[in-house]
């Protein structure tokens, strides 16, 4: 019997960072190279497949962690996380494992997707926009809450508390947590700001005021238009704060919004029941000693009924 589950889109960097920091670097290959992120990523995929039973799955990658179009709009975007050569600051032990993760997933037959000049968030946004059926986005990044859409069956599987305590984010969850409609989350995030991404937000506007503003206006564009026309409806004291941050707000719209038109080829994401390249997968297993972690992912894939 065929069971068609949702399309599962993995925010891969979010997952392998969690794996790296959640497992000890003493988990190594025979030559002593850490493989904690690799093994943790495989274990996460195995657990997600067994728990959520997706119909298809795509691991979405960062082709560009700091896209030029976002930096051009707001130069501070992720600037504090950039090395002098423009690469992202990350532990060497993690950086070395990312190509291994990609090689293992390719040999196993797990689909991957990336778009030059775009982040994984944009790949996820584009694949979600194209999807004909329900979608589950697996991430620890709140920015992707803007994709939640009950009518289309789009949910975020939020990993901030770990895979054993997943939050299933739908429109009611967003409304309960932030007191806003899910579709206004990008505007809310622009107003509030995000220091981890180098987005200053509007000085003096915290979550409560940001929520009040998006409940009234919905979008940044509508707020700016109301400012220009002298309209009312602004929570007390917020008009002057928005006016002082007008240039930032106009620039923040394309920075905070997840792209839905990244240049991607068609991607099915059908989950394999057997490896795409068994010989290569065996070589990688021997080289990196992936053992039980690879076995668990392979077993989870093979257990699916197609």
PDB file of C-alpha atoms in Angstrom, residues 14-124:
ATOM      1  CA  UNK A  14      20.724  24.137  11.343  1.00  0.00           C
ATOM      2  CA  UNK A  15      20.785  20.377  11.877  1.00  0.00           C
ATOM      3  CA  UNK A  16      24.493  19.724  11.482  1.00  0.00           C
ATOM      4  CA  UNK A  17      25.373  22.641  13.776  1.00  0.00           C
ATOM      5  CA  UNK A  18      23.071  21.129  16.396  1.00  0.00           C
ATOM      6  CA  UNK A  19      24.703  17.734  15.854  1.00  0.00           C
ATOM      7  CA  UNK A  20      28.202  19.177  16.142  1.00  0.00           C
ATOM      8  CA  UNK A  21      27.540  20.964  19.417  1.00  0.00           C
ATOM      9  CA  UNK A  22      25.352  18.197  20.788  1.00  0.00           C
ATOM     10  CA  UNK A  23      27.833  15.339  20.364  1.00  0.00           C
ATOM     11  CA  UNK A  24      31.442  15.126  21.578  1.00  0.00           C
ATOM     12  CA  UNK A  25      34.356  15.712  19.215  1.00  0.00           C
ATOM     13  CA  UNK A  26      35.826  12.517  20.620  1.00  0.00           C
ATOM     14  CA  UNK A  27      33.480  10.739  18.185  1.00  0.00           C
ATOM     15  CA  UNK A  28      36.114  10.244  15.497  1.00  0.00           C
ATOM     16  CA  UNK A  29      37.106   8.383  12.366  1.00  0.00           C
ATOM     17  CA  UNK A  30      39.952   5.840  12.566  1.00  0.00           C
ATOM     18  CA  UNK A  31      42.498   8.604  11.859  1.00  0.00           C
ATOM     19  CA  UNK A  32      41.178  10.730  14.736  1.00  0.00           C
ATOM     20  CA  UNK A  33      39.180  13.196  12.616  1.00  0.00           C
ATOM     21  CA  UNK A  34      35.943  14.259  14.354  1.00  0.00           C
ATOM     22  CA  UNK A  35      32.785  12.899  12.730  1.00  0.00           C
ATOM     23  CA  UNK A  36      30.285  13.974  15.382  1.00  0.00           C
ATOM     24  CA  UNK A  37      28.392  16.271  13.012  1.00  0.00           C
ATOM     25  CA  UNK A  38      28.251  13.599  10.303  1.00  0.00           C
ATOM     26  CA  UNK A  39      26.984  10.881  12.585  1.00  0.00           C
ATOM     27  CA  UNK A  40      24.615  13.220  14.382  1.00  0.00           C
ATOM     28  CA  UNK A  41      23.132  14.389  11.068  1.00  0.00           C
ATOM     29  CA  UNK A  42      22.533  10.811   9.952  1.00  0.00           C
ATOM     30  CA  UNK A  43      20.900   9.959  13.264  1.00  0.00           C
ATOM     31  CA  UNK A  44      18.665  13.034  13.006  1.00  0.00           C
ATOM     32  CA  UNK A  45      17.518  12.065   9.515  1.00  0.00           C
ATOM     33  CA  UNK A  46      16.791   8.519  10.697  1.00  0.00           C
ATOM     34  CA  UNK A  47      14.725   9.778  13.628  1.00  0.00           C
ATOM     35  CA  UNK A  48      12.813  12.268  11.492  1.00  0.00           C
ATOM     36  CA  UNK A  49      11.943   9.644   8.886  1.00  0.00           C
ATOM     37  CA  UNK A  50      10.703   7.214  11.528  1.00  0.00           C
ATOM     38  CA  UNK A  51       8.807   9.820  13.550  1.00  0.00           C
ATOM     39  CA  UNK A  52       7.324  11.978  10.778  1.00  0.00           C
ATOM     40  CA  UNK A  53       7.110   9.467   7.883  1.00  0.00           C
ATOM     41  CA  UNK A  54       7.642  11.930   5.021  1.00  0.00           C
ATOM     42  CA  UNK A  55       6.688  11.003   1.485  1.00  0.00           C
ATOM     43  CA  UNK A  56       9.800  12.742   0.154  1.00  0.00           C
ATOM     44  CA  UNK A  57      12.766  14.582   1.637  1.00  0.00           C
ATOM     45  CA  UNK A  58      15.267  17.165   0.438  1.00  0.00           C
ATOM     46  CA  UNK A  59      18.305  18.347   2.392  1.00  0.00           C
ATOM     47  CA  UNK A  60      18.575  22.078   1.624  1.00  0.00           C
ATOM     48  CA  UNK A  61      22.051  23.596   1.628  1.00  0.00           C
ATOM     49  CA  UNK A  62      23.613  27.059   1.834  1.00  0.00           C
ATOM     50  CA  UNK A  63      25.258  27.810  -1.502  1.00  0.00           C
ATOM     51  CA  UNK A  64      25.918  31.295  -0.112  1.00  0.00           C
ATOM     52  CA  UNK A  65      25.612  31.860   3.633  1.00  0.00           C
ATOM     53  CA  UNK A  66      25.651  35.671   3.227  1.00  0.00           C
ATOM     54  CA  UNK A  67      24.044  36.545  -0.124  1.00  0.00           C
ATOM     55  CA  UNK A  68      25.166  39.700  -1.876  1.00  0.00           C
ATOM     56  CA  UNK A  69      21.630  41.024  -2.310  1.00  0.00           C
ATOM     57  CA  UNK A  70      21.073  40.961   1.451  1.00  0.00           C
ATOM     58  CA  UNK A  71      24.445  42.536   2.240  1.00  0.00           C
ATOM     59  CA  UNK A  72      23.809  45.278  -0.337  1.00  0.00           C
ATOM     60  CA  UNK A  73      20.540  46.116   1.420  1.00  0.00           C
ATOM     61  CA  UNK A  74      21.899  45.930   4.990  1.00  0.00           C
ATOM     62  CA  UNK A  75      25.734  45.764   5.202  1.00  0.00           C
ATOM     63  CA  UNK A  76      25.609  44.570   8.816  1.00  0.00           C
ATOM     64  CA  UNK A  77      23.824  41.385   7.745  1.00  0.00           C
ATOM     65  CA  UNK A  78      25.828  38.559   9.370  1.00  0.00           C
ATOM     66  CA  UNK A  79      28.925  40.793   9.225  1.00  0.00           C
ATOM     67  CA  UNK A  80      29.978  39.835  12.758  1.00  0.00           C
ATOM     68  CA  UNK A  81      30.142  36.190  11.681  1.00  0.00           C
ATOM     69  CA  UNK A  82      32.371  36.756   8.640  1.00  0.00           C
ATOM     70  CA  UNK A  83      36.071  35.974   8.418  1.00  0.00           C
ATOM     71  CA  UNK A  84      38.335  38.482   6.615  1.00  0.00           C
ATOM     72  CA  UNK A  85      38.125  36.325   3.474  1.00  0.00           C
ATOM     73  CA  UNK A  86      34.324  36.375   3.535  1.00  0.00           C
ATOM     74  CA  UNK A  87      33.842  32.831   4.756  1.00  0.00           C
ATOM     75  CA  UNK A  88      31.645  32.105   7.751  1.00  0.00           C
ATOM     76  CA  UNK A  89      33.220  31.782  11.163  1.00  0.00           C
ATOM     77  CA  UNK A  90      32.811  28.169  12.213  1.00  0.00           C
ATOM     78  CA  UNK A  91      34.913  25.599  14.040  1.00  0.00           C
ATOM     79  CA  UNK A  92      37.420  23.955  11.720  1.00  0.00           C
ATOM     80  CA  UNK A  93      36.280  20.575  13.005  1.00  0.00           C
ATOM     81  CA  UNK A  94      32.760  21.304  11.751  1.00  0.00           C
ATOM     82  CA  UNK A  95      33.739  22.907   8.441  1.00  0.00           C
ATOM     83  CA  UNK A  96      35.724  19.796   7.517  1.00  0.00           C
ATOM     84  CA  UNK A  97      32.687  17.587   8.079  1.00  0.00           C
ATOM     85  CA  UNK A  98      30.244  19.389   5.789  1.00  0.00           C
ATOM     86  CA  UNK A  99      31.656  17.893   2.539  1.00  0.00           C
ATOM     87  CA  UNK A 100      31.554  14.462   4.169  1.00  0.00           C
ATOM     88  CA  UNK A 101      27.876  14.924   5.028  1.00  0.00           C
ATOM     89  CA  UNK A 102      27.171  15.874   1.417  1.00  0.00           C
ATOM     90  CA  UNK A 103      29.114  12.896   0.059  1.00  0.00           C
ATOM     91  CA  UNK A 104      27.332  10.456   2.345  1.00  0.00           C
ATOM     92  CA  UNK A 105      23.873  11.815   1.522  1.00  0.00           C
ATOM     93  CA  UNK A 106      24.635  11.694  -2.211  1.00  0.00           C
ATOM     94  CA  UNK A 107      25.850   8.092  -2.018  1.00  0.00           C
ATOM     95  CA  UNK A 108      22.819   7.135   0.062  1.00  0.00           C
ATOM     96  CA  UNK A 109      20.508   8.713  -2.508  1.00  0.00           C
ATOM     97  CA  UNK A 110      19.098  11.439  -0.272  1.00  0.00           C
ATOM     98  CA  UNK A 111      18.210  14.446  -2.424  1.00  0.00           C
ATOM     99  CA  UNK A 112      20.002  17.747  -1.834  1.00  0.00           C
ATOM    100  CA  UNK A 113      19.281  21.219  -3.197  1.00  0.00           C
ATOM    101  CA  UNK A 114      21.152  24.529  -3.281  1.00  0.00           C
ATOM    102  CA  UNK A 115      20.996  27.680  -5.396  1.00  0.00           C
ATOM    103  CA  UNK A 116      24.008  29.913  -6.214  1.00  0.00           C
ATOM    104  CA  UNK A 117      23.721  33.243  -4.410  1.00  0.00           C
ATOM    105  CA  UNK A 118      21.048  32.035  -1.998  1.00  0.00           C
ATOM    106  CA  UNK A 119      20.793  30.592   1.489  1.00  0.00           C
ATOM    107  CA  UNK A 120      19.145  27.317   2.436  1.00  0.00           C
ATOM    108  CA  UNK A 121      16.180  29.344   3.762  1.00  0.00           C
ATOM    109  CA  UNK A 122      15.567  30.579   0.219  1.00  0.00           C
ATOM    110  CA  UNK A 123      15.833  27.065  -1.198  1.00  0.00           C
ATOM    111  CA  UNK A 124      13.261  25.965   1.372  1.00  0.00           C
TER     112      UNK A 124
END
